[in-house]
Structures are given as C-alpha cells and as structure tokens.
C-alpha cells in the first residue's frame, strides 16, 4: 500500500504512510458519529456488526 501511494504521488509527505490514512478514516468516522460496531468493521477490528449497507452509509459520510 505504501509503495502504491508513493509511486502515484498520493502521499502528503514522505512521512505519511497507510497507517496515517487509517487514523484519518477512524477520526473522520468518529466525527461523523458512526456507530462503534460499524467503525470497527470498516477498520478491520474484531467486532460483529455493521451490515454492508451500514458500512456504505458510514463511508459516504466521510468520503473525500
């Protein structure tokens, strides 16, 4: 992922990595008041819940 971001000039700076993107998404989902279960599911954490439609609606709230 980091190589792809670098090769396509998608990093804000050399210090930014995919992990930074993950934190950005998590913070954006928190700010959008997305349910814990849906947030965990989107970020790949173990937590049952958040149907596909719920994940889609949550990500629409934070789309770039």
N, CA, C and O atoms as CSV, one atom per row, in Angstrom:
chain,resi,resn,atom,element,x,y,z
A,1,UNK,N,N,0.821,-1.171,0.000
A,1,UNK,CA,C,0.000,0.000,0.000
A,1,UNK,C,C,0.880,1.255,0.000
A,1,UNK,O,O,0.653,2.180,-0.780
A,2,UNK,N,N,1.873,1.276,0.872
A,2,UNK,CA,C,2.741,2.451,0.943
A,2,UNK,C,C,3.491,2.672,-0.373
A,2,UNK,O,O,3.664,3.811,-0.806
A,3,UNK,N,N,3.934,1.588,-1.005
A,3,UNK,CA,C,4.637,1.703,-2.281
A,3,UNK,C,C,3.716,2.289,-3.343
A,3,UNK,O,O,4.127,3.149,-4.122
A,4,UNK,N,N,2.472,1.824,-3.374
A,4,UNK,CA,C,1.491,2.344,-4.327
A,4,UNK,C,C,1.270,3.842,-4.106
A,4,UNK,O,O,1.267,4.623,-5.058
A,5,UNK,N,N,1.086,4.235,-2.847
A,5,UNK,CA,C,0.879,5.653,-2.537
A,5,UNK,C,C,2.077,6.488,-2.980
A,5,UNK,O,O,1.902,7.565,-3.551
A,6,UNK,N,N,3.287,6.003,-2.724
A,6,UNK,CA,C,4.498,6.733,-3.117
A,6,UNK,C,C,4.633,6.822,-4.626
A,6,UNK,O,O,4.884,7.897,-5.170
A,7,UNK,N,N,4.466,5.693,-5.304
A,7,UNK,CA,C,4.623,5.651,-6.763
A,7,UNK,C,C,3.610,6.523,-7.490
A,7,UNK,O,O,3.876,6.979,-8.603
A,8,UNK,N,N,2.462,6.761,-6.884
A,8,UNK,CA,C,1.408,7.544,-7.524
A,8,UNK,C,C,1.271,8.939,-6.926
A,8,UNK,O,O,0.275,9.629,-7.144
A,9,UNK,N,N,2.287,9.341,-6.171
A,9,UNK,CA,C,2.347,10.685,-5.577
A,9,UNK,C,C,1.079,11.018,-4.792
A,9,UNK,O,O,0.533,12.116,-4.902
A,10,UNK,N,N,0.626,10.052,-4.004
A,10,UNK,CA,C,-0.594,10.219,-3.224
A,10,UNK,C,C,-0.321,10.476,-1.747
A,10,UNK,O,O,-1.249,10.526,-0.939
A,11,UNK,N,N,0.949,10.640,-1.396
A,11,UNK,CA,C,1.304,10.911,-0.009
A,11,UNK,C,C,1.528,12.408,0.165
A,11,UNK,O,O,2.159,13.056,-0.670
A,12,UNK,N,N,1.005,12.941,1.252
A,12,UNK,CA,C,1.175,14.361,1.533
A,12,UNK,C,C,2.643,14.712,1.762
A,12,UNK,O,O,3.104,15.789,1.384
A,13,UNK,N,N,3.370,13.786,2.387
A,13,UNK,CA,C,4.794,13.959,2.610
A,13,UNK,C,C,5.415,12.569,2.715
A,13,UNK,O,O,4.692,11.582,2.851
A,14,UNK,N,N,6.753,12.476,2.655
A,14,UNK,CA,C,7.400,11.162,2.803
A,14,UNK,C,C,7.118,10.505,4.160
A,14,UNK,O,O,7.260,9.291,4.308
A,15,UNK,N,N,6.722,11.306,5.139
A,15,UNK,CA,C,6.448,10.763,6.468
A,15,UNK,C,C,5.069,10.121,6.579
A,15,UNK,O,O,4.812,9.362,7.514
A,16,UNK,N,N,4.183,10.420,5.633
A,16,UNK,CA,C,2.844,9.848,5.676
A,16,UNK,C,C,2.862,8.425,5.130
A,16,UNK,O,O,3.489,8.142,4.109
A,17,UNK,N,N,2.169,7.547,5.824
A,17,UNK,CA,C,2.088,6.142,5.414
A,17,UNK,C,C,0.626,5.698,5.502
A,17,UNK,O,O,-0.231,6.443,5.977
A,18,UNK,N,N,0.353,4.475,5.038
A,18,UNK,CA,C,-1.012,3.961,5.050
A,18,UNK,C,C,-1.612,3.995,6.457
A,18,UNK,O,O,-2.816,4.200,6.612
A,19,UNK,N,N,-0.791,3.799,7.468
A,19,UNK,CA,C,-1.276,3.841,8.842
A,19,UNK,C,C,-1.862,5.213,9.148
A,19,UNK,O,O,-2.847,5.310,9.881
A,20,UNK,N,N,-1.274,6.280,8.599
A,20,UNK,CA,C,-1.794,7.627,8.789
A,20,UNK,C,C,-3.193,7.731,8.191
A,20,UNK,O,O,-4.076,8.356,8.779
A,21,UNK,N,N,-3.395,7.129,7.040
A,21,UNK,CA,C,-4.705,7.131,6.384
A,21,UNK,C,C,-5.729,6.420,7.255
A,21,UNK,O,O,-6.868,6.870,7.378
A,22,UNK,N,N,-5.325,5.321,7.851
A,22,UNK,CA,C,-6.227,4.560,8.733
A,22,UNK,C,C,-6.685,5.434,9.904
A,22,UNK,O,O,-7.863,5.430,10.262
A,23,UNK,N,N,-5.754,6.179,10.497
A,23,UNK,CA,C,-6.118,7.062,11.606
A,23,UNK,C,C,-7.027,8.183,11.138
A,23,UNK,O,O,-7.958,8.565,11.847
A,24,UNK,N,N,-6.769,8.710,9.956
A,24,UNK,CA,C,-7.633,9.758,9.411
A,24,UNK,C,C,-9.062,9.240,9.259
A,24,UNK,O,O,-10.020,9.905,9.654
A,25,UNK,N,N,-9.193,8.037,8.679
A,25,UNK,CA,C,-10.527,7.461,8.468
A,25,UNK,C,C,-11.214,7.232,9.812
A,25,UNK,O,O,-12.394,7.546,9.968
A,26,UNK,N,N,-10.487,6.691,10.771
A,26,UNK,CA,C,-11.090,6.454,12.085
A,26,UNK,C,C,-11.563,7.763,12.721
A,26,UNK,O,O,-12.665,7.821,13.267
A,27,UNK,N,N,-10.744,8.803,12.655
A,27,UNK,CA,C,-11.137,10.102,13.220
A,27,UNK,C,C,-12.324,10.696,12.485
A,27,UNK,O,O,-13.207,11.286,13.109
A,28,UNK,N,N,-12.358,10.549,11.164
A,28,UNK,CA,C,-13.477,11.067,10.379
A,28,UNK,C,C,-14.766,10.322,10.725
A,28,UNK,O,O,-15.828,10.935,10.831
A,29,UNK,N,N,-14.677,9.006,10.902
A,29,UNK,CA,C,-15.853,8.223,11.275
A,29,UNK,C,C,-16.342,8.608,12.671
A,29,UNK,O,O,-17.547,8.676,12.913
A,30,UNK,N,N,-15.409,8.859,13.586
A,30,UNK,CA,C,-15.786,9.315,14.932
A,30,UNK,C,C,-16.506,10.659,14.860
A,30,UNK,O,O,-17.537,10.849,15.505
A,31,UNK,N,N,-15.964,11.585,14.080
A,31,UNK,CA,C,-16.560,12.917,13.942
A,31,UNK,C,C,-17.950,12.838,13.305
A,31,UNK,O,O,-18.824,13.653,13.598
A,32,UNK,N,N,-18.141,11.848,12.430
A,32,UNK,CA,C,-19.437,11.660,11.773
A,32,UNK,C,C,-20.404,10.864,12.650
A,32,UNK,O,O,-21.514,10.542,12.228
A,33,UNK,N,N,-19.971,10.550,13.874
A,33,UNK,CA,C,-20.776,9.820,14.851
A,33,UNK,C,C,-21.251,8.464,14.335
A,33,UNK,O,O,-22.393,8.062,14.558
A,34,UNK,N,N,-20.345,7.767,13.636
A,34,UNK,CA,C,-20.638,6.424,13.144
A,34,UNK,C,C,-20.560,5.445,14.313
A,34,UNK,O,O,-19.649,5.522,15.138
A,35,UNK,N,N,-21.510,4.538,14.375
A,35,UNK,CA,C,-21.603,3.539,15.435
A,35,UNK,C,C,-20.290,2.774,15.610
A,35,UNK,O,O,-19.598,2.485,14.634
A,36,UNK,N,N,-19.953,2.449,16.860
A,36,UNK,CA,C,-18.719,1.719,17.183
A,36,UNK,C,C,-18.576,0.439,16.372
A,36,UNK,O,O,-17.506,0.145,15.838
A,37,UNK,N,N,-19.659,-0.314,16.287
A,37,UNK,CA,C,-19.601,-1.607,15.599
A,37,UNK,C,C,-19.295,-1.435,14.122
A,37,UNK,O,O,-18.507,-2.190,13.552
A,38,UNK,N,N,-19.914,-0.446,13.507
A,38,UNK,CA,C,-19.680,-0.202,12.088
A,38,UNK,C,C,-18.248,0.284,11.876
A,38,UNK,O,O,-17.573,-0.155,10.945
A,39,UNK,N,N,-17.782,1.194,12.743
A,39,UNK,CA,C,-16.398,1.682,12.659
A,39,UNK,C,C,-15.414,0.538,12.775
A,39,UNK,O,O,-14.469,0.450,11.990
A,40,UNK,N,N,-15.622,-0.344,13.746
A,40,UNK,CA,C,-14.725,-1.481,13.949
A,40,UNK,C,C,-14.713,-2.378,12.718
A,40,UNK,O,O,-13.658,-2.861,12.307
A,41,UNK,N,N,-15.877,-2.599,12.135
A,41,UNK,CA,C,-15.980,-3.456,10.955
A,41,UNK,C,C,-15.243,-2.841,9.770
A,41,UNK,O,O,-14.526,-3.540,9.054
A,42,UNK,N,N,-15.414,-1.550,9.561
A,42,UNK,CA,C,-14.747,-0.858,8.449
A,42,UNK,C,C,-13.232,-0.916,8.609
A,42,UNK,O,O,-12.508,-1.099,7.631
A,43,UNK,N,N,-12.755,-0.761,9.840
A,43,UNK,CA,C,-11.317,-0.716,10.096
A,43,UNK,C,C,-10.696,-2.098,10.267
A,43,UNK,O,O,-9.489,-2.220,10.476
A,44,UNK,N,N,-11.519,-3.132,10.179
A,44,UNK,CA,C,-10.991,-4.486,10.242
A,44,UNK,C,C,-10.771,-5.023,11.641
A,44,UNK,O,O,-10.069,-6.018,11.822
A,45,UNK,N,N,-11.364,-4.374,12.634
A,45,UNK,CA,C,-11.251,-4.859,14.005
A,45,UNK,C,C,-12.244,-5.987,14.222
A,45,UNK,O,O,-13.261,-6.065,13.532
A,46,UNK,N,N,-11.953,-6.864,15.182
A,46,UNK,CA,C,-12.884,-7.931,15.526
A,46,UNK,C,C,-14.055,-7.324,16.290
A,46,UNK,O,O,-13.893,-6.802,17.393
A,47,UNK,N,N,-15.200,-7.402,15.702
A,47,UNK,CA,C,-16.422,-6.899,16.323
A,47,UNK,C,C,-17.539,-7.275,15.376
A,47,UNK,O,O,-17.531,-6.848,14.221
A,48,UNK,N,N,-18.474,-8.039,15.818
A,48,UNK,CA,C,-19.565,-8.454,14.947
A,48,UNK,C,C,-20.592,-7.332,14.842
A,48,UNK,O,O,-21.018,-6.769,15.851
A,49,UNK,N,N,-20.975,-7.019,13.633
A,49,UNK,CA,C,-21.982,-5.989,13.425
A,49,UNK,C,C,-21.650,-5.140,12.225
A,49,UNK,O,O,-20.559,-5.233,11.663
A,50,UNK,N,N,-22.593,-4.315,11.838
A,50,UNK,CA,C,-22.383,-3.401,10.721
A,50,UNK,C,C,-22.533,-4.087,9.385
A,50,UNK,O,O,-21.548,-4.498,8.771
A,51,UNK,N,N,-23.775,-4.212,8.934
A,51,UNK,CA,C,-24.031,-4.818,7.635
A,51,UNK,C,C,-23.389,-3.986,6.539
A,51,UNK,O,O,-23.034,-2.828,6.759
A,52,UNK,N,N,-23.241,-4.570,5.372
A,52,UNK,CA,C,-22.602,-3.896,4.244
A,52,UNK,C,C,-23.253,-2.545,3.960
A,52,UNK,O,O,-22.553,-1.562,3.717
A,53,UNK,N,N,-24.570,-2.486,3.987
A,53,UNK,CA,C,-25.259,-1.219,3.722
A,53,UNK,C,C,-24.895,-0.175,4.775
A,53,UNK,O,O,-24.702,0.996,4.449
A,54,UNK,N,N,-24.800,-0.595,6.035
A,54,UNK,CA,C,-24.418,0.326,7.102
A,54,UNK,C,C,-23.018,0.855,6.912
A,54,UNK,O,O,-22.756,2.034,7.149
A,55,UNK,N,N,-22.104,-0.024,6.481
A,55,UNK,CA,C,-20.723,0.406,6.213
A,55,UNK,C,C,-20.698,1.413,5.072
A,55,UNK,O,O,-19.981,2.412,5.130
A,56,UNK,N,N,-21.483,1.144,4.037
A,56,UNK,CA,C,-21.533,2.043,2.873
A,56,UNK,C,C,-22.030,3.426,3.294
A,56,UNK,O,O,-21.428,4.435,2.925
A,57,UNK,N,N,-23.105,3.484,4.048
A,57,UNK,CA,C,-23.655,4.764,4.504
A,57,UNK,C,C,-22.653,5.508,5.372
A,57,UNK,O,O,-22.520,6.727,5.268
A,58,UNK,N,N,-21.945,4.772,6.232
A,58,UNK,CA,C,-20.953,5.403,7.109
A,58,UNK,C,C,-19.809,5.995,6.302
A,58,UNK,O,O,-19.368,7.109,6.582
A,59,UNK,N,N,-19.323,5.262,5.302
A,59,UNK,CA,C,-18.213,5.757,4.494
A,59,UNK,C,C,-18.627,6.924,3.605
A,59,UNK,O,O,-17.805,7.786,3.295
A,60,UNK,N,N,-19.890,6.961,3.193
A,60,UNK,CA,C,-20.367,8.101,2.422
A,60,UNK,C,C,-20.260,9.388,3.222
A,60,UNK,O,O,-20.027,10.457,2.659
A,61,UNK,N,N,-20.430,9.286,4.544
A,61,UNK,CA,C,-20.352,10.481,5.408
A,61,UNK,C,C,-18.959,11.083,5.439
A,61,UNK,O,O,-18.811,12.279,5.690
A,62,UNK,N,N,-17.933,10.278,5.187
A,62,UNK,CA,C,-16.550,10.758,5.287
A,62,UNK,C,C,-15.805,10.706,3.953
A,62,UNK,O,O,-14.582,10.838,3.921
A,63,UNK,N,N,-16.529,10.516,2.861
A,63,UNK,CA,C,-15.881,10.421,1.543
A,63,UNK,C,C,-15.108,11.700,1.240
A,63,UNK,O,O,-15.555,12.804,1.553
A,64,UNK,N,N,-13.952,11.532,0.632
A,64,UNK,CA,C,-13.114,12.691,0.284
A,64,UNK,C,C,-13.642,13.396,-0.938
A,64,UNK,O,O,-13.064,14.391,-1.374
